[in-house]
Short mmCIF file of C-alpha atoms in Angstrom, two decimals:
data_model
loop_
_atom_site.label_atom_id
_atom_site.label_comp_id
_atom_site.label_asym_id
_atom_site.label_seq_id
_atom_site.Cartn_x
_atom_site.Cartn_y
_atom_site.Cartn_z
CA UNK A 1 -31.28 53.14 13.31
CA UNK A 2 -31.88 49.68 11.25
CA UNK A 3 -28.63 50.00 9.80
CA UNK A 4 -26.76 50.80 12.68
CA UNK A 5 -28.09 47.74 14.23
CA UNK A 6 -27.03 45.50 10.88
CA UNK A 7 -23.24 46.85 11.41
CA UNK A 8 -23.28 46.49 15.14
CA UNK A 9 -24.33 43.22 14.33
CA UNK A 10 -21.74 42.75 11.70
CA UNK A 11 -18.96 43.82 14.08
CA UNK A 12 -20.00 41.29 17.01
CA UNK A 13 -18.86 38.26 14.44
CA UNK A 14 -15.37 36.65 15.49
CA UNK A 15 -12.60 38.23 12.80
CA UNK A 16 -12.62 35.73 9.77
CA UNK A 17 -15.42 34.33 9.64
CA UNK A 18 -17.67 34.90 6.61
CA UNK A 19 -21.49 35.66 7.92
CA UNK A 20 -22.69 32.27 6.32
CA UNK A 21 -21.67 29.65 8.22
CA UNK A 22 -18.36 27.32 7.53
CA UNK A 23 -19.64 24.38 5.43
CA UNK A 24 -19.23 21.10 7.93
CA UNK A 25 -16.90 18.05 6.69
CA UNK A 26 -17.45 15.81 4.45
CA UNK A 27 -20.67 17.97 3.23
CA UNK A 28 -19.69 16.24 -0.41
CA UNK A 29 -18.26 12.97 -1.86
CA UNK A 30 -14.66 11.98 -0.92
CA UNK A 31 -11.90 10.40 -3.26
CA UNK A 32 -9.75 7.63 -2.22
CA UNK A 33 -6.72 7.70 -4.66
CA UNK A 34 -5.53 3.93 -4.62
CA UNK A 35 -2.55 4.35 -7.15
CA UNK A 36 -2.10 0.81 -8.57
CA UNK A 37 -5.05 -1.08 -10.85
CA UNK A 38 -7.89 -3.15 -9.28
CA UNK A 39 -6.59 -6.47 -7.91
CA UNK A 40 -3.86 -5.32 -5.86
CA UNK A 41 -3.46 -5.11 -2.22
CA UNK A 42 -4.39 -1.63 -1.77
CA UNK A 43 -7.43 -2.09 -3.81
CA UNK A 44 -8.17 -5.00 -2.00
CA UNK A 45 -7.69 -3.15 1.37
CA UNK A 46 -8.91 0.43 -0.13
CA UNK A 47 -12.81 -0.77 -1.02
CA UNK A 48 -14.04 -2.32 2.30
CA UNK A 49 -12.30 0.74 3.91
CA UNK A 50 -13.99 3.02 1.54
CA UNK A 51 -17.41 1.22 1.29
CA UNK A 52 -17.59 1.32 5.09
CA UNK A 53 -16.32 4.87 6.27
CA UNK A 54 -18.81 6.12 3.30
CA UNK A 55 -21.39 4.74 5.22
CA UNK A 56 -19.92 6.39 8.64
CA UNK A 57 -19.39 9.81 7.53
CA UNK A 58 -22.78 10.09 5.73
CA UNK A 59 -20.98 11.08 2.41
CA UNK A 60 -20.05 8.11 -0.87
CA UNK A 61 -15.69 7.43 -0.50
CA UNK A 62 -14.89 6.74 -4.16
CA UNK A 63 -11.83 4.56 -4.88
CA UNK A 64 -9.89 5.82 -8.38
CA UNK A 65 -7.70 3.76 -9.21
CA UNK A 66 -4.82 5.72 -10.77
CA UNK A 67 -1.68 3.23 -11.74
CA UNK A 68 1.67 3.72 -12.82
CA UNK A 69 5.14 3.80 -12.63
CA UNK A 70 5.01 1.35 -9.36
CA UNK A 71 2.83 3.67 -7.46
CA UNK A 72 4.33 6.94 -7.98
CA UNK A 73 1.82 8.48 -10.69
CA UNK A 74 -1.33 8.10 -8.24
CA UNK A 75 0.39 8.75 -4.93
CA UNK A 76 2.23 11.87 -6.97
CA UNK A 77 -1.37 13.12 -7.62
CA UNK A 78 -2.99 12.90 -3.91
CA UNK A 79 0.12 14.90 -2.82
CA UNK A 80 -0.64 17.68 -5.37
CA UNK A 81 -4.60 17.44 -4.36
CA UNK A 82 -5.98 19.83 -2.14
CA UNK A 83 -5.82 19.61 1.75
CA UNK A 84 -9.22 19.43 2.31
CA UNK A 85 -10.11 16.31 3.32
CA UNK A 86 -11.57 15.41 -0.32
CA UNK A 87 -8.88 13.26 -1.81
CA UNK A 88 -7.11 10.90 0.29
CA UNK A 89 -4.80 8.36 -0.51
CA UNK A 90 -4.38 4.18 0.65
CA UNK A 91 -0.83 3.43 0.04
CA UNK A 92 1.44 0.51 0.03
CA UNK A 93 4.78 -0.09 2.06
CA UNK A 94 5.84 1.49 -1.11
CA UNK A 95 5.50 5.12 -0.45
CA UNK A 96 8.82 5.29 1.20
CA UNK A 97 10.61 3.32 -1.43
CA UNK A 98 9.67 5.21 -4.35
CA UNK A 99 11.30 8.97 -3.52
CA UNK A 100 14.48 6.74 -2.56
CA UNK A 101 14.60 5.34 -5.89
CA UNK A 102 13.67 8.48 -7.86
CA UNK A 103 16.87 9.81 -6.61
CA UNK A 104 19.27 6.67 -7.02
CA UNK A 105 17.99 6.68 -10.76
CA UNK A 106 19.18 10.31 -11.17
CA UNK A 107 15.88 12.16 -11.09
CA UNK A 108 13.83 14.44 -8.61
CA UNK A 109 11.35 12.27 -6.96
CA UNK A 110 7.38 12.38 -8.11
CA UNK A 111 6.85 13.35 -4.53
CA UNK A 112 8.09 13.64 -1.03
CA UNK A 113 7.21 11.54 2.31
CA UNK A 114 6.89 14.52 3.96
CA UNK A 115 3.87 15.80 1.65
CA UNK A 116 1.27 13.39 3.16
CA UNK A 117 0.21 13.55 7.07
CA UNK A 118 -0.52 9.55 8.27
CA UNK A 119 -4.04 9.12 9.21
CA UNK A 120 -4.05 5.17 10.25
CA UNK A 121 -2.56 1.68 9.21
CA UNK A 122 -4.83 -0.53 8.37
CA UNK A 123 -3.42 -3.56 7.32
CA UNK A 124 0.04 -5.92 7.47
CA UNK A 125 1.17 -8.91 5.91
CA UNK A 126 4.56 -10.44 4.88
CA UNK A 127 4.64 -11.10 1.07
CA UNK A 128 4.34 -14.86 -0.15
CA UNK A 129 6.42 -15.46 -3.44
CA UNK A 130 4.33 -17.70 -5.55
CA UNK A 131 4.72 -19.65 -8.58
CA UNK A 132 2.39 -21.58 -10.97
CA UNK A 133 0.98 -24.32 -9.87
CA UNK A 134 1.94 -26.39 -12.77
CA UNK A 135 5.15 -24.83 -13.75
CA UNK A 136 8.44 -26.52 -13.00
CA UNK A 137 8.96 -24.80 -9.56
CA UNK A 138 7.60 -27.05 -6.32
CA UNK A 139 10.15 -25.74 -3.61
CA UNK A 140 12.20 -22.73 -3.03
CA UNK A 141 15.06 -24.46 -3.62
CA UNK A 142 13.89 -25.20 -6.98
CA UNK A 143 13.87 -21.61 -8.06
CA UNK A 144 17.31 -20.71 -6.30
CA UNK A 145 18.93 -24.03 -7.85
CA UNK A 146 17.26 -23.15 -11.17
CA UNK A 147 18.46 -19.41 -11.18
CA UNK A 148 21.91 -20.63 -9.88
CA UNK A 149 22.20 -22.65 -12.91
CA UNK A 150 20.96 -20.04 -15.51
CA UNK A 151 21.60 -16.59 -13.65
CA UNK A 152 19.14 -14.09 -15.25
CA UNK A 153 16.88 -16.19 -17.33
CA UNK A 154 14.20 -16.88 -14.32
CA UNK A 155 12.35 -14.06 -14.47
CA UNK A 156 9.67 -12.66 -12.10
CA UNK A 157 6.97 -10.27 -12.69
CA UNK A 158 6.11 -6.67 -10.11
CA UNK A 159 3.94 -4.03 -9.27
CA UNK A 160 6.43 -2.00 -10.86
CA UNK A 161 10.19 -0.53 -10.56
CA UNK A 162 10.93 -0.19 -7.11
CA UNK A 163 7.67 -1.14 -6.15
CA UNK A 164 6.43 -3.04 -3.01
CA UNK A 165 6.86 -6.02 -4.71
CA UNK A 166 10.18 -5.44 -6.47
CA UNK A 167 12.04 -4.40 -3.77
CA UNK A 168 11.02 -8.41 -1.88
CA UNK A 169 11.64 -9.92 -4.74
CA UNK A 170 15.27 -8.40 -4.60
CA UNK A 171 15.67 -8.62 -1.01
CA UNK A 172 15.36 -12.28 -1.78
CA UNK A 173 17.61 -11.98 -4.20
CA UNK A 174 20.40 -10.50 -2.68
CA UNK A 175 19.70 -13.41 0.10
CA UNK A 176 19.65 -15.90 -2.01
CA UNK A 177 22.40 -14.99 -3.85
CA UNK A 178 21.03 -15.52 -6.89
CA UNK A 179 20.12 -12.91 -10.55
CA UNK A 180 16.45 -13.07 -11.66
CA UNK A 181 15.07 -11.24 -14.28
CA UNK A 182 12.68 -8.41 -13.31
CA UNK A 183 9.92 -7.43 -15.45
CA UNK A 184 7.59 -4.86 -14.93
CA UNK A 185 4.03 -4.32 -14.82
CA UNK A 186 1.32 -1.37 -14.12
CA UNK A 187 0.19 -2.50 -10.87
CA UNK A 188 -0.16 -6.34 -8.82
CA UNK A 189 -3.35 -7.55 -10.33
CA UNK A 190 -2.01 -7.41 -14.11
CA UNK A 191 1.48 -9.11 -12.68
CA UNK A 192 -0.88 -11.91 -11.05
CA UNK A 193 -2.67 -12.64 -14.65
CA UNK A 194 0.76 -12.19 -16.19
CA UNK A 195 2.08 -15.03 -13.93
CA UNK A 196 -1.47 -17.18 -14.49
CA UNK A 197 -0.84 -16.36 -18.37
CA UNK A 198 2.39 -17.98 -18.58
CA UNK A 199 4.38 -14.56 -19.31
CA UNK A 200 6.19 -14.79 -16.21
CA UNK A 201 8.15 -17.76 -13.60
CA UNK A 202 7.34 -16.14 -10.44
CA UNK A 203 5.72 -13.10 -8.53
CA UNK A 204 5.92 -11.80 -4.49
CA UNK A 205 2.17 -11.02 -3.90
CA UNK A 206 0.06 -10.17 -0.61
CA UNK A 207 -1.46 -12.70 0.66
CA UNK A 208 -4.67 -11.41 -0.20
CA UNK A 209 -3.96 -10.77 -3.54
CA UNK A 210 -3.18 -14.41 -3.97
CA UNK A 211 -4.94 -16.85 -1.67
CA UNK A 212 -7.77 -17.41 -3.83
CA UNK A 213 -5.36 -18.39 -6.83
CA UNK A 214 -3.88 -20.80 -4.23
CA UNK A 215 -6.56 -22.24 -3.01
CA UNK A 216 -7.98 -22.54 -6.89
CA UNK A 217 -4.71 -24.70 -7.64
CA UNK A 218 -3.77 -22.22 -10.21
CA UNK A 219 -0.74 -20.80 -7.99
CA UNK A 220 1.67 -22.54 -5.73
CA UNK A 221 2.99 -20.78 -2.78
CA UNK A 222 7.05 -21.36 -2.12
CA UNK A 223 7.69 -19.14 0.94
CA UNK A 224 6.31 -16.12 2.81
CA UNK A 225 9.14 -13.25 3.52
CA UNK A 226 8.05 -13.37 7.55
CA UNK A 227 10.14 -14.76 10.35
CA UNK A 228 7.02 -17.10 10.70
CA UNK A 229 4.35 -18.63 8.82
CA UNK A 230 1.24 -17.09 8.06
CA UNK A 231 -1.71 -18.95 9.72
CA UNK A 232 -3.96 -18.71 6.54
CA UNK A 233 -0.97 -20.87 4.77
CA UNK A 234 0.60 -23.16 7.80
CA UNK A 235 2.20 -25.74 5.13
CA UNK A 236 4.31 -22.35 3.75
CA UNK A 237 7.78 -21.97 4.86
CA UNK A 238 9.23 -18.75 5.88
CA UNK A 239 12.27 -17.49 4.20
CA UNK A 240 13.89 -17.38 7.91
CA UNK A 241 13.25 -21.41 8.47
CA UNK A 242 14.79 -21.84 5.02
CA UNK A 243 17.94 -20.10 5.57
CA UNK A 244 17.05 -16.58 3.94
CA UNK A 245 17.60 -13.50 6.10
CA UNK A 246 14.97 -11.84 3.80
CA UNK A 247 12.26 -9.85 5.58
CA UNK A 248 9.12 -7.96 3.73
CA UNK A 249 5.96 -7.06 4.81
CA UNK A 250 3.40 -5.14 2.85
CA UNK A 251 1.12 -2.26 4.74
CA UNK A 252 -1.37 -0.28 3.82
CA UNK A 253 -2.34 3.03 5.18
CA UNK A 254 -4.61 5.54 4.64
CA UNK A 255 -2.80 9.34 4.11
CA UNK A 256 -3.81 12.85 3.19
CA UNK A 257 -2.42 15.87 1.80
CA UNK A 258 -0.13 16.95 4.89
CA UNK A 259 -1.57 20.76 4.79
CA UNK A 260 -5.01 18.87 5.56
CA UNK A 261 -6.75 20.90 8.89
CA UNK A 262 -6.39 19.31 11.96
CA UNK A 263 -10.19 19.18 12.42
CA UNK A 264 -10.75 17.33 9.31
CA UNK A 265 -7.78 14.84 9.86
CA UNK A 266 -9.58 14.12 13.32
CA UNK A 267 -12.76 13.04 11.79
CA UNK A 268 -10.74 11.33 9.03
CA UNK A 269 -9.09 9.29 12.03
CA UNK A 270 -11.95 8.72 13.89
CA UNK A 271 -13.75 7.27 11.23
CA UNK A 272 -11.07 4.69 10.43
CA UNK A 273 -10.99 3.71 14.01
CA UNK A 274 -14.75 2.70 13.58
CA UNK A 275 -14.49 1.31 10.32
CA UNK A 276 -11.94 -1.06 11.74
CA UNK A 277 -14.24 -2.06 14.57
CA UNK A 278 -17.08 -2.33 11.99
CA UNK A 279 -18.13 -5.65 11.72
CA UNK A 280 -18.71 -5.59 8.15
CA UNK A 281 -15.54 -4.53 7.69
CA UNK A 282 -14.18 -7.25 9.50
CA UNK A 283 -15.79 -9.85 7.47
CA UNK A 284 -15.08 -8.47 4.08
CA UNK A 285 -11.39 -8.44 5.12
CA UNK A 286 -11.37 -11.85 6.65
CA UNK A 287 -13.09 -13.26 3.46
CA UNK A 288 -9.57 -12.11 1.42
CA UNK A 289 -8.09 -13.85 4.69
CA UNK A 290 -6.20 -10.19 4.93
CA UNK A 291 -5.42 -9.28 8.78
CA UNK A 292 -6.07 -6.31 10.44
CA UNK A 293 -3.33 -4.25 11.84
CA UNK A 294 -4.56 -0.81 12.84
CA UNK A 295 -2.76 2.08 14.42
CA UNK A 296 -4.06 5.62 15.01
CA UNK A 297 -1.76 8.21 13.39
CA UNK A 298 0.69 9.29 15.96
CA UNK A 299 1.98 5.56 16.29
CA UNK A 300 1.18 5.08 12.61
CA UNK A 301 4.18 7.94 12.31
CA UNK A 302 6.48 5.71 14.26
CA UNK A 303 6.01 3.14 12.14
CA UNK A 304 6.46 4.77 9.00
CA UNK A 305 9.31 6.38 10.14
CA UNK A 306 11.05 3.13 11.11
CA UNK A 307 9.93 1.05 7.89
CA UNK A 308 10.59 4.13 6.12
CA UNK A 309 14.78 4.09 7.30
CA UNK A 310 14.73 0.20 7.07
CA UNK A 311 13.57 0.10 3.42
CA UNK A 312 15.91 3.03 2.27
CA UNK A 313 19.11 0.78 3.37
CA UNK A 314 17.50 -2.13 1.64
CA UNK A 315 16.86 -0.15 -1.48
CA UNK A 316 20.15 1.56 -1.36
CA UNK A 317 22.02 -1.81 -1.22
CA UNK A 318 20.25 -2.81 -4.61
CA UNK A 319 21.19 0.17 -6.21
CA UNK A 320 20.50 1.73 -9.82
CA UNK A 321 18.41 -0.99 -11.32
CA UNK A 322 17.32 0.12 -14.93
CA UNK A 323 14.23 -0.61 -16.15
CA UNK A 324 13.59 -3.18 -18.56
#
């Protein structure tokens, strides 16, 4: 009789579930995948966001930094993880670029848009190409009548080929009409100390990544790639007021894996929608003068999928550029 009771028992459990309960989400640590070195504008963005939805969902949200080849080695990595909620990923503007490129350079791309499902924006900001502060450079004419005179000798440094800030520094550029020198580096923080160290003329950075330099007179901003000027650097020009039809902004977002449960993506969204109301989180991003530009997923999509068509075009018109 006892073990006809265990089986009817058994039987009354809904088909595929196991008899101990499904584990809840996050029940263990979380890894945010932020595929450039510390410094950057992801990593700047990434830790705050990490630090405070750690706190939200109860469970520690470690940033790895994982750099390389402009982005693609880290974000190629959290689009091999597994969808489980347990590795996520804060890109750049970037993520759309680098597939394009992959394939204009003759080789399958490290990963595909379509991998990763969106899970919010969090933040947006035109790039500001800066110089040193006591180099030769003190207006953006300087550079383009410089680089006019000398075509490929002014060099500038990036996050990477066909990185975020590659492709601005080329949309400027093409603009400007004008041939710079591109060198390459493993993320934006070692192309900021490469600029500092002398190694390089110029650099497009995030604001974030470079308003402390600026304000330190070690850097000298020439021009931010918006149709207006940023109100943490009125004096700046924008490329637009200048006579430069050169646009560039640099996002970040948070993604996962896109096989990730819908379940799990909703928690993932909710808790960036408080950890952008969070007033910590407010105040650690207004402190790196970074503004806030959150959108849930769905409209997150829309934007993607818009920047996403805008930057192939851009990137398309540059072409095969070789690395150097």
């Amino acid at each position: 009789m006892k073990r006809r009771t265990l089986l009817t028992g058994a039987a009354m459990l809904p088909l595929g579930l196991p008899l101990q309960a499904q584990e809840a989400y996050p029940s263990r640590p979380i890894t945010m995948i932020v595929p450039f070195p510390p410094g950057g504008v992801a990593d700047i963005t990434g830790r705050p966001t990490a630090h405070v939805m750690g706190k939200l969902l109860k469970q520690s949200v470690v940033v790895q930094n994982k750099g390389g080849a402009g982005g693609s080695v880290g974000t190629a990595q959290a689009a091999r993880s597994a969808p489980d909620g347990y590795t996520l990923l804060m890109a750049l503007s970037s993520i759309s670029v680098l597939p394009v490129a992959d394939r204009l350079q003759g080789r399958a791309p490290a990963y595909e848009l379509d991998q990763f499902a969106p899970i919010a924006l969090i933040s947006a900001d035109p790039t500001v190409l800066v110089v040193r502060e006591d180099g030769p450079y003190k207006t953006l004419k300087d550079l383009v009548d410089a680089a006019k005179a000398k075509p490929g000798t002014i060099n500038y440094g990036s996050s990477g080929v066909y990185g975020t800030l590659h492709v601005a520094m080329e949309i400027f550029a093409d603009a400007a009409g004008i041939k710079l020198f591109h060198i390459p580096y493993q993320g934006g923080g070692p192309a900021v100390a490469a600029l500092l160290g002398g190694q390089i003329d110029a650099l497009a950075s995030g604001p974030s990544a470079a308003i402390g330099q600026i304000k330190a007179g070690k850097m000298r901003a020439l021009a931010v790639w918006g149709d207006k000027r940023l109100a943490s650097m009125p004096d700046v020009p924008s490329m637009k007021e200048l006579g430069y039809d050169a646009t560039f902004y640099i996002w970040s977002g948070l993604f996962a894996p896109a096989a990730t449960p819908s379940p799990v993506l909703m928690t993932l969204r909710d808790a960036v929608r408080r950890t952008v109301e969070d007033p910590e989180f407010k105040e650690a991003m207004a402190k790196v003068e970074t503004p806030i530009a959150y959108l849930d997923a769905p409209q997150f999509k829309d934007f993607l999928d818009k920047d996403a068509a805008r930057l192939k075009v851009a990137v398309e018109r540059i072409g095969n550029v070789p690395e150097k």
